[in-house]
Tab-separated table of C-alpha atoms in Angstrom:
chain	number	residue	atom	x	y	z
A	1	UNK	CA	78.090	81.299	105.576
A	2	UNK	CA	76.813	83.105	108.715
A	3	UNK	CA	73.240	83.374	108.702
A	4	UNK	CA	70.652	84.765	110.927
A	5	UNK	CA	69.949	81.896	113.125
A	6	UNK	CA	73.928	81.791	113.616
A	7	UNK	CA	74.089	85.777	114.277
A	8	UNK	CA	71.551	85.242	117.130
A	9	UNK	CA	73.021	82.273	118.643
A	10	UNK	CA	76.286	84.631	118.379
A	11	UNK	CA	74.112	87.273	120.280
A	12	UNK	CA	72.877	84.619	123.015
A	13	UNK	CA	76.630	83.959	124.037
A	14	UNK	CA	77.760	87.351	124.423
A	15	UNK	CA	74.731	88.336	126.350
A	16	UNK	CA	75.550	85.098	128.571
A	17	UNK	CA	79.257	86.755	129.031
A	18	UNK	CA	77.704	89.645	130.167
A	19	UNK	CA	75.270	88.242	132.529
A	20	UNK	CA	77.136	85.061	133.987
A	21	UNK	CA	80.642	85.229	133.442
A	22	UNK	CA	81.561	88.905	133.933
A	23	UNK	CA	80.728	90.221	137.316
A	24	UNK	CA	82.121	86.610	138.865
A	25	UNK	CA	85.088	86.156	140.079
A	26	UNK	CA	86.731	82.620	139.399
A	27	UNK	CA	86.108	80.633	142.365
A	28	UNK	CA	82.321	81.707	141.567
A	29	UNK	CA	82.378	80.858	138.101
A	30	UNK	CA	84.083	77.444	139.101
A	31	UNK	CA	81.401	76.471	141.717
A	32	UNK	CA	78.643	77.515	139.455
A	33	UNK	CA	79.205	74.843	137.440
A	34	UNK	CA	79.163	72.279	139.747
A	35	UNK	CA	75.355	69.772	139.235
A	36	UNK	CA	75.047	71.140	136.015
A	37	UNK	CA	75.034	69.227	132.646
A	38	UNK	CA	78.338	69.533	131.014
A	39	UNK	CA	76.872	71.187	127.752
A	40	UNK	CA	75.275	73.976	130.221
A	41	UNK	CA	78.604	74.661	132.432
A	42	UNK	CA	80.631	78.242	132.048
A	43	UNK	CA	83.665	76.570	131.370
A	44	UNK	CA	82.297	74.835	128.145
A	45	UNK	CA	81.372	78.173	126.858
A	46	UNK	CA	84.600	79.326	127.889
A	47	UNK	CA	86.340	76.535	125.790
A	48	UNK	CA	83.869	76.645	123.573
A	49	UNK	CA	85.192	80.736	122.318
A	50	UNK	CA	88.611	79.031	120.489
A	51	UNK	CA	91.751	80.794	120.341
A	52	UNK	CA	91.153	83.043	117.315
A	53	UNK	CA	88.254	84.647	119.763
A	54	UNK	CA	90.746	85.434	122.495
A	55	UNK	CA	93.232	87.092	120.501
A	56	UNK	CA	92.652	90.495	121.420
A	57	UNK	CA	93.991	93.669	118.517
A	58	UNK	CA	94.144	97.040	119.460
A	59	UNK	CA	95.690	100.366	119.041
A	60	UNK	CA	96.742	103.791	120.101
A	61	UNK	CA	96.011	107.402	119.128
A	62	UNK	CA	97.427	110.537	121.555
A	63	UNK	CA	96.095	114.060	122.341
A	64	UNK	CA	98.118	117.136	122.137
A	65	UNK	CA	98.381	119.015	124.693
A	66	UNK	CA	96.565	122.332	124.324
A	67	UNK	CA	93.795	123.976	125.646
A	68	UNK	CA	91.153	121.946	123.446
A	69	UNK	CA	93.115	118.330	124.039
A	70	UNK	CA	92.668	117.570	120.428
A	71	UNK	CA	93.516	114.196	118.838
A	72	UNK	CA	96.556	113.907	116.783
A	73	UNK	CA	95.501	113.375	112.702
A	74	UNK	CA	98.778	111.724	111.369
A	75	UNK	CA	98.258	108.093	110.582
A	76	UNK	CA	102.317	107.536	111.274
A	77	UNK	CA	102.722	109.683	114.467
A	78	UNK	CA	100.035	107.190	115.883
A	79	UNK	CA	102.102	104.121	114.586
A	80	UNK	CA	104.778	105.762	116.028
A	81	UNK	CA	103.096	106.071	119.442
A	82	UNK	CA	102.548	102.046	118.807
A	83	UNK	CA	105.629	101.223	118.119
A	84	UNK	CA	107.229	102.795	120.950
A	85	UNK	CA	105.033	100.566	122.703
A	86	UNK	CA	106.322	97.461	121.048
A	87	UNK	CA	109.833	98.866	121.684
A	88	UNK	CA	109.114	98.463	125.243
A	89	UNK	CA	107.343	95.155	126.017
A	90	UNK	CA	108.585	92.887	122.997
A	91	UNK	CA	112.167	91.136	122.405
A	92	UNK	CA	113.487	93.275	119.257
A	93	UNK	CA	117.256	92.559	119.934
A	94	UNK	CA	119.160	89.273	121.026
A	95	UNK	CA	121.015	91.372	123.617
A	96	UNK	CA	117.682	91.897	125.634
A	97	UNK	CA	117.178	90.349	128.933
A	98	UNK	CA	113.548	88.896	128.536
A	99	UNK	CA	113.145	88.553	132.344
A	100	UNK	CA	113.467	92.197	132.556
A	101	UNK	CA	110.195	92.620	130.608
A	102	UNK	CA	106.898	92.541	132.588
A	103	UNK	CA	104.992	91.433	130.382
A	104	UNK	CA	105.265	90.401	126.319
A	105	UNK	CA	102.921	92.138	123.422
A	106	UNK	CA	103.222	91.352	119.493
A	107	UNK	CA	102.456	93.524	116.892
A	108	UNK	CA	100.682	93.708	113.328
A	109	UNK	CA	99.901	96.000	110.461
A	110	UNK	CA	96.259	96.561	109.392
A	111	UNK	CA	96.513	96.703	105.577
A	112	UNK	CA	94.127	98.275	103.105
A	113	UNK	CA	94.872	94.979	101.024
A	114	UNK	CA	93.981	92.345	103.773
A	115	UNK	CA	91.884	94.454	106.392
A	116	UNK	CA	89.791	96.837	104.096
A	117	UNK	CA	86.430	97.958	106.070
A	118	UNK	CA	88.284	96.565	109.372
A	119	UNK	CA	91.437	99.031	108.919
A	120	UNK	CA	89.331	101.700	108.397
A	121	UNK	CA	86.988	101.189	110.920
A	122	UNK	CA	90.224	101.220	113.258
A	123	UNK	CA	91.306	104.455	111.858
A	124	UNK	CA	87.643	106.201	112.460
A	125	UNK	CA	87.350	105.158	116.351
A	126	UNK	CA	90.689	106.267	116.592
A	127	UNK	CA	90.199	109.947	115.187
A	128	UNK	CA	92.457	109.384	112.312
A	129	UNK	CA	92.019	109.728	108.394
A	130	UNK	CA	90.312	107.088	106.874
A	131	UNK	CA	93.043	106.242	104.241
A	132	UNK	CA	94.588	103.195	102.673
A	133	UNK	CA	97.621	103.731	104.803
A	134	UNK	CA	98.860	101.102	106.914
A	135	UNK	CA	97.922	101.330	110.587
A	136	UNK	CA	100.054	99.743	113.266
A	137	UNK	CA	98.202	97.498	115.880
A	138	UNK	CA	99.366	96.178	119.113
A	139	UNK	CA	97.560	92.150	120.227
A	140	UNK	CA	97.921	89.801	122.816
A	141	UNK	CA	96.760	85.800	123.063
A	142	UNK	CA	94.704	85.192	126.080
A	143	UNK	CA	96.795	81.646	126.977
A	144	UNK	CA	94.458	81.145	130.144
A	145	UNK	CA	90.591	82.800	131.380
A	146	UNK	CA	92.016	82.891	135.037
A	147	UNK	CA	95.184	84.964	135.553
A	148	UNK	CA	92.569	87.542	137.265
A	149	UNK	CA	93.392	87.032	140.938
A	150	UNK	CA	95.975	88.554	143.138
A	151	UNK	CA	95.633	91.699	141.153
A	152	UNK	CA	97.245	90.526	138.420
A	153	UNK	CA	94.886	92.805	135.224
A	154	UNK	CA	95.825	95.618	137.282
A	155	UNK	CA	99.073	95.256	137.776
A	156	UNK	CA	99.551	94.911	134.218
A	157	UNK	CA	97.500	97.667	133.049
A	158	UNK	CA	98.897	100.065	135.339
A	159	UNK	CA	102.234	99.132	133.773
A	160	UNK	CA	101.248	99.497	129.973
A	161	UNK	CA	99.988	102.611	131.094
A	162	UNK	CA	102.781	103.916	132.325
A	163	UNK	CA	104.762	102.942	129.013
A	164	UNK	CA	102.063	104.493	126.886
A	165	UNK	CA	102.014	108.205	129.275
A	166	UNK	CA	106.142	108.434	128.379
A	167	UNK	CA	105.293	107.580	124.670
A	168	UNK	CA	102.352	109.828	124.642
A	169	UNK	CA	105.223	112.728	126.054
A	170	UNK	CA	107.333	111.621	123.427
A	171	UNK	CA	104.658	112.221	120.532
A	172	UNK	CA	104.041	115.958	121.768
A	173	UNK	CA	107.399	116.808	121.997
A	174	UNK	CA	108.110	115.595	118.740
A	175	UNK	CA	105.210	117.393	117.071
A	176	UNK	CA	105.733	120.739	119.236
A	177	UNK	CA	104.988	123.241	116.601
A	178	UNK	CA	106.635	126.791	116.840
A	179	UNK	CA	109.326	129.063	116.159
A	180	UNK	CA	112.947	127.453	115.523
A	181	UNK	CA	116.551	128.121	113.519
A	182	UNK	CA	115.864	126.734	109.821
A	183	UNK	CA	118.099	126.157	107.225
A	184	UNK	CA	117.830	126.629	103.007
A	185	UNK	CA	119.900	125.293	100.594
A	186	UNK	CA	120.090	128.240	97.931
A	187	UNK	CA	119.619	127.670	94.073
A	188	UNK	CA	119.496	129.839	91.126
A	189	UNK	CA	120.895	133.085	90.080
A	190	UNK	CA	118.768	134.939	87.982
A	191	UNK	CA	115.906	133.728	90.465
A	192	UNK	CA	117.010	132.601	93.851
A	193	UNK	CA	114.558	129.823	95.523
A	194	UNK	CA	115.432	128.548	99.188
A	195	UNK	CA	114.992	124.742	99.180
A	196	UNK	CA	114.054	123.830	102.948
A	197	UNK	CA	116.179	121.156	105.027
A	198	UNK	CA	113.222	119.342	106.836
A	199	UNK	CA	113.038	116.921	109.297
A	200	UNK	CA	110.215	114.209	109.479
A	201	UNK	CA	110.948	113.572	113.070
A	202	UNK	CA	110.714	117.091	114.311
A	203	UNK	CA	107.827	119.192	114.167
A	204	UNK	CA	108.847	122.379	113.595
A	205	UNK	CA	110.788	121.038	111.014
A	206	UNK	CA	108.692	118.653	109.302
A	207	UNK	CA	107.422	120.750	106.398
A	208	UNK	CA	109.024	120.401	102.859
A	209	UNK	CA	108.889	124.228	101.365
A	210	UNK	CA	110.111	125.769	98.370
A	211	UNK	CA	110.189	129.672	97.664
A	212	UNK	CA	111.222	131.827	95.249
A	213	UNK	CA	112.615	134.644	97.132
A	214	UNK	CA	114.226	138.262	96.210
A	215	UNK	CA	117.279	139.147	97.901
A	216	UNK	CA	118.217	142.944	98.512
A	217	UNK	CA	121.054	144.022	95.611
A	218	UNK	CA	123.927	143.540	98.080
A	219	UNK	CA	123.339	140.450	99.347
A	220	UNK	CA	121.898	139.033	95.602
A	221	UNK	CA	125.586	140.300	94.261
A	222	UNK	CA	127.196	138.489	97.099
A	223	UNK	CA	125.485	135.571	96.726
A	224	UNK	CA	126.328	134.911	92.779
A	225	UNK	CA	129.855	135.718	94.138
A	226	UNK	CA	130.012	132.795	96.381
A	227	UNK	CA	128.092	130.581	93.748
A	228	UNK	CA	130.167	131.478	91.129
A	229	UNK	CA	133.290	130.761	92.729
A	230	UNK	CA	131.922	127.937	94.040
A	231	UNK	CA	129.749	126.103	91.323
A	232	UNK	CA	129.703	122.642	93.335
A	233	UNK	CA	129.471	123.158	97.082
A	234	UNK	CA	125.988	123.583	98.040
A	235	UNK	CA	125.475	127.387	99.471
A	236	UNK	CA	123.150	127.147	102.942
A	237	UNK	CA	121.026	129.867	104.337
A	238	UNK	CA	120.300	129.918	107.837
A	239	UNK	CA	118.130	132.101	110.029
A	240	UNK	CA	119.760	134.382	112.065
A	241	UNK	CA	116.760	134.308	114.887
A	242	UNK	CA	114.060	131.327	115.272
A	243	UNK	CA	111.008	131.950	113.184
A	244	UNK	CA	107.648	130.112	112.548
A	245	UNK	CA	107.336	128.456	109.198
A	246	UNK	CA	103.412	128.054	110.113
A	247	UNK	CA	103.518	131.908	109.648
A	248	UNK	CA	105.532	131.716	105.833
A	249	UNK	CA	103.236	128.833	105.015
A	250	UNK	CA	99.935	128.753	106.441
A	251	UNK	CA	98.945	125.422	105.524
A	252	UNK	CA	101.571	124.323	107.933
A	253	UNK	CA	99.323	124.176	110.706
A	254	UNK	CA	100.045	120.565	112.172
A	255	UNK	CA	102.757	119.399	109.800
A	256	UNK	CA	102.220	117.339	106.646
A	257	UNK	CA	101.549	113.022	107.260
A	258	UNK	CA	104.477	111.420	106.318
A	259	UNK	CA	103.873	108.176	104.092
A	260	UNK	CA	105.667	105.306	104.285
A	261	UNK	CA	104.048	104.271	100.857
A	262	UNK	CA	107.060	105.137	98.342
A	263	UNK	CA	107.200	105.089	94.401
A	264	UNK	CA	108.551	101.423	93.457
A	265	UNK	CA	109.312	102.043	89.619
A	266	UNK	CA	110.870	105.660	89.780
A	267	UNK	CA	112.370	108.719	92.051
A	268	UNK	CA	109.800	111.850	92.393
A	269	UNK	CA	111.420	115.657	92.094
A	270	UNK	CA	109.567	119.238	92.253
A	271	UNK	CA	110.657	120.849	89.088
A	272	UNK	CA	110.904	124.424	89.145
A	273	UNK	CA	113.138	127.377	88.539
A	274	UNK	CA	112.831	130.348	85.584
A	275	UNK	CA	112.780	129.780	82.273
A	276	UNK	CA	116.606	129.735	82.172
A	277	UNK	CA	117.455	128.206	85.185
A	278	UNK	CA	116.467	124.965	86.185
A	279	UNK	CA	116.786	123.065	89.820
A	280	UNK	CA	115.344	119.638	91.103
A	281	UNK	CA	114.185	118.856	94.843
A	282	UNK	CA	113.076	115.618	96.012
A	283	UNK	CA	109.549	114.550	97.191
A	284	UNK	CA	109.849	113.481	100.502
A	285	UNK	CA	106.943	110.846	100.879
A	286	UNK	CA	107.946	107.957	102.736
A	287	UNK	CA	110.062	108.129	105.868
A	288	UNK	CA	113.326	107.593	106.501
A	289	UNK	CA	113.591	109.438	103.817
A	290	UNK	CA	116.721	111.767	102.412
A	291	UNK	CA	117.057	115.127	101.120
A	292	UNK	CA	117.942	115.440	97.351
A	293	UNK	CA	118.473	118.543	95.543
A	294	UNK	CA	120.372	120.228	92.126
A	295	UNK	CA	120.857	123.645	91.147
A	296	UNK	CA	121.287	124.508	87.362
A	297	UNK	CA	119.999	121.555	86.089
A	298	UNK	CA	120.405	120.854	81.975
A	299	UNK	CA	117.658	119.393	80.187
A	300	UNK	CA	117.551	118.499	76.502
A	301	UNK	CA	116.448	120.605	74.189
A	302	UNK	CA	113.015	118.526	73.693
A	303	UNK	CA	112.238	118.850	77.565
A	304	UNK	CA	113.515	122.111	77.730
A	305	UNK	CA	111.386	123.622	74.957
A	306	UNK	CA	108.234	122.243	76.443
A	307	UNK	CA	108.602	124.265	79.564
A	308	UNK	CA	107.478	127.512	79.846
A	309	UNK	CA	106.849	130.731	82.492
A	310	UNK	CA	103.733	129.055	83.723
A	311	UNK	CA	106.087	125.481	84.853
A	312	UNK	CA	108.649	127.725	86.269
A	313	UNK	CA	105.742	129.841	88.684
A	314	UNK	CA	103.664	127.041	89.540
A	315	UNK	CA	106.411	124.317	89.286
A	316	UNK	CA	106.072	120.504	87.130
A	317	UNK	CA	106.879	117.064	88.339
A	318	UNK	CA	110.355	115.085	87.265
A	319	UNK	CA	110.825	111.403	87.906
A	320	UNK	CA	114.174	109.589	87.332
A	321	UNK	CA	113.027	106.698	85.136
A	322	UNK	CA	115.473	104.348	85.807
A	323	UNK	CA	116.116	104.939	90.220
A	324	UNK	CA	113.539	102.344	91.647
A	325	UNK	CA	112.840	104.656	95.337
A	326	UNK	CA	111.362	102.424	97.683
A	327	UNK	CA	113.966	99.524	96.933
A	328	UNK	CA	116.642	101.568	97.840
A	329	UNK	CA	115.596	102.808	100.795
A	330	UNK	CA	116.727	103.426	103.459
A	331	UNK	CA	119.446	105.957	102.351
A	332	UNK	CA	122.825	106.169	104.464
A	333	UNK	CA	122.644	108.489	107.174
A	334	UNK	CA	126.163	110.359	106.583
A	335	UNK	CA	127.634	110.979	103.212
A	336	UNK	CA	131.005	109.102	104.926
A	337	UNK	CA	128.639	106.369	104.166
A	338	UNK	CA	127.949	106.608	100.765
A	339	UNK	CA	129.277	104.266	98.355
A	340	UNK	CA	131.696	105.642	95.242
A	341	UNK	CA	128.334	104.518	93.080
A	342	UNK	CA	125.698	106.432	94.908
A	343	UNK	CA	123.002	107.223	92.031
A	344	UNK	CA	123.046	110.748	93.144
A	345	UNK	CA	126.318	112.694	92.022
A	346	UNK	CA	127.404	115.892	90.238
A	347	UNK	CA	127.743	116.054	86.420
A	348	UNK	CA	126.120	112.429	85.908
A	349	UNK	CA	123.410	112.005	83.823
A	350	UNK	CA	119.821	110.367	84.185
A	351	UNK	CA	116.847	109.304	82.083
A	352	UNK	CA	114.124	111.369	83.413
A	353	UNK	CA	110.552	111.994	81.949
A	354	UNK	CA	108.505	115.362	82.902
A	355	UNK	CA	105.129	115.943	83.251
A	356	UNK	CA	102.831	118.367	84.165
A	357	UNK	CA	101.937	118.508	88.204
A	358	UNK	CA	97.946	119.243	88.542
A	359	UNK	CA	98.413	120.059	92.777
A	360	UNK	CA	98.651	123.245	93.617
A	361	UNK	CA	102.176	124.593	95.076
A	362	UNK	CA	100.678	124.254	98.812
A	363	UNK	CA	99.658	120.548	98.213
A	364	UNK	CA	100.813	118.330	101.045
A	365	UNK	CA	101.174	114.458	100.730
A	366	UNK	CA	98.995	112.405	101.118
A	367	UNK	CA	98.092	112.512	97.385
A	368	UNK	CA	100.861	114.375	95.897
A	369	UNK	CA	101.563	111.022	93.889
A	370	UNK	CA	97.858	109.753	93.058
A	371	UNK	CA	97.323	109.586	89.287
A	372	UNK	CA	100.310	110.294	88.285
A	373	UNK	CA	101.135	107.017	87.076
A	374	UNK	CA	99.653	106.889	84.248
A	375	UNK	CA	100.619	110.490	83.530
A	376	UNK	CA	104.427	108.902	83.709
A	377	UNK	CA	103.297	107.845	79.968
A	378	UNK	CA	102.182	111.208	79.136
A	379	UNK	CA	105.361	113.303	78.835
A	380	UNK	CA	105.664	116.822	77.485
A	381	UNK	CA	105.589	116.866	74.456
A	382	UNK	CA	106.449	112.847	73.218
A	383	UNK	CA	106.653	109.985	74.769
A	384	UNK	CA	110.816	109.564	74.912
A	385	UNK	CA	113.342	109.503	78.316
A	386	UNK	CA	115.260	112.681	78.225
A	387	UNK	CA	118.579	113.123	79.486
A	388	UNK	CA	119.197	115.449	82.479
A	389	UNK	CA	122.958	116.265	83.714
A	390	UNK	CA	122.595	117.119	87.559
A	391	UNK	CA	125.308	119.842	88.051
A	392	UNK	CA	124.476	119.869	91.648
A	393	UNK	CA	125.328	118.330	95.047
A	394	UNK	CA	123.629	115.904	97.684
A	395	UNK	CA	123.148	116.331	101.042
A	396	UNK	CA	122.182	113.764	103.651
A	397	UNK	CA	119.841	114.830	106.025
């Protein structure tokens, strides 16, 4: 174990770096060494550090770019900044020309498991939330102390710079915040909510909302028209002009993290409706992600009977028991894709369990899943699967 005598020898090299080894260039550090015993030379210091000590970890964080400059907050728009990176000087395809890259990093995650204190001492210098969330790290090996001439460290910094600037301009755009067209999927009739179509690589359309909305008596009338007509096409609303969700949800300010932390054993929906009509959206926590969502939904009577006026205003939580979420993902990206046994179908039935959801409606991950494990066991009002028939339609998004 490291003791104090071993701590201050520690200290006594590093302060040697600094003083000896540091402001020399190589030829000096070479003919420094000449006369002197072989246990006092630079270089046997230099040897001396071992690999593991010249493996050098590091990461990125990125500013908006407003008045105050201030430092983005989501864990996974920084890993995305990182990864960009690692995009750019790595080999991630076997159709890359490696002479075409200047230079070569590798990457690593920072895990709450393996890094503890470290990861979150990352996360702190870097301005983000000190969470159990995975952080994204860039290293390189030092393979030699002397490729320092011919302006070689500044040749290469000015390049990783340059890749970092166009990632940085990547992050802001991607995180612009501000008015745009959005689009609703509509469910219910005798209380219409607008399930939102969100984006987790946009900004402005990042946020997943619900709301329970009244329609003027024309366009309500219309509306149950088109849905009764039309029982198993999804029904869209779109906004005729580009609005602000930060202004119909104000805790929208900068866009909810995304977590790429997903529930292994079971699917998470927001279950919420009237107390005659019931519809199912899911949770979007882990990205890439897909949009699920069912109008009309039919419980069983034991489910059914346990929900009441205060589930349908505030909303409850609904897991499918037996759909495993993080082992299936990623979903296809087209419904062309979809296989003819896609778990998520009209008029098939699942084995579900409901419970009650103690976050508020504005709640925002990270968190939204946190306790509610054991609350799985804890169903409303005994502990047996319920059947659910999903009379609704999936979209892909």
């Amino acid at each position: 174990m490291e003791g104090p005598l071993q701590r201050a020898r520690d200290r006594g090299r590093k302060e040697r770096i600094r003083r000896e080894i540091l402001p020399k260039s190589n030829r000096e550090i070479v003919e420094s060494d000449v006369g002197k015993p072989t246990e006092e030379k630079l270089m046997t210091l230099l040897r001396g550090l071992g690999s593991d000590l010249s493996i050098n970890a590091f990461a990125l964080n990125w500013r908006y770019d407003d008045k105050d400059r201030t430092w983005n907050t989501g864990i996974e728009e920084a890993n995305y900044l990182t990864r960009h990176v690692v995009e750019h000087l790595s080999i991630y395809s076997p159709d890359q020309d490696p002479t075409k890259i200047p230079f070569h990093l590798t990457s690593t995650e920072f895990t709450n498991e393996l890094y503890g204190k470290c990861a979150k001492e990352f996360k702190r210098r870097l301005g983000l939330p000190q969470c159990d969330r995975l952080l994204f790290v860039l290293r390189n090996v030092v393979m030699s102390p002397f490729p320092t001439d011919n302006d070689f460290i500044s040749t290469m910094v000015d390049y990783f710079r340059s890749v970092v600037e166009d990632g940085v301009r990547l992050c802001r755009k991607r995180n612009v915040r501000g008015p745009a067209i959005h689009r609703f999927v509509m469910q219910g009739t005798d209380e219409i909510f607008l399930v939102y179509q969100p984006s987790f690589h946009l900004g402005k359309h990042r946020q997943p909302i619900i709301l329970a909305v009244e329609l003027e008596d024309h366009a309500k009338s219309d509306y149950i028209e088109i849905r009764e007509s039309n029982p198993q096409d999804p029904i869209f609303l779109k906004s005729s002009v580009e609005i602000g969700l930060q202004q119909v949800v104000s805790e929208c300010e900068r866009g909810s993290p995304v977590s790429f932390n997903g529930p292994e054993d079971y699917m998470p929906f927001y279950l919420y409706g009237s107390e005659k009509q019931w519809h199912i959206s899911h949770k979007l926590l882990q990205a890439p992600n897909a949009t699920f969502s069912a109008g009309n939904v039919k419980l069983d009577d034991r489910p059914a009977s346990s929900l009441n006026q205060g589930h349908a205003e505030k909303g409850a939580s609904l897991a499918l028991t037996e759909v495993p979420e993080t082992s299936m993902q990623p979903f296809p990206t087209s419904e062309s894709e979809l296989p003819a046994c896609f778990f998520f179908k009209p008029d098939k039935k699942y084995k579900v369990k409901v419970w009650d959801d103690p976050n508020d409606a504005s709640a925002a991950d990270p968190g939204l899943l946190e306790g509610l494990g054991s609350q799985l066991k804890e169903l409303l009002p005994c502990p047996k699967r319920y059947i659910l028939t999903c009379d609704g339609s999936i979209r892909i998004h």
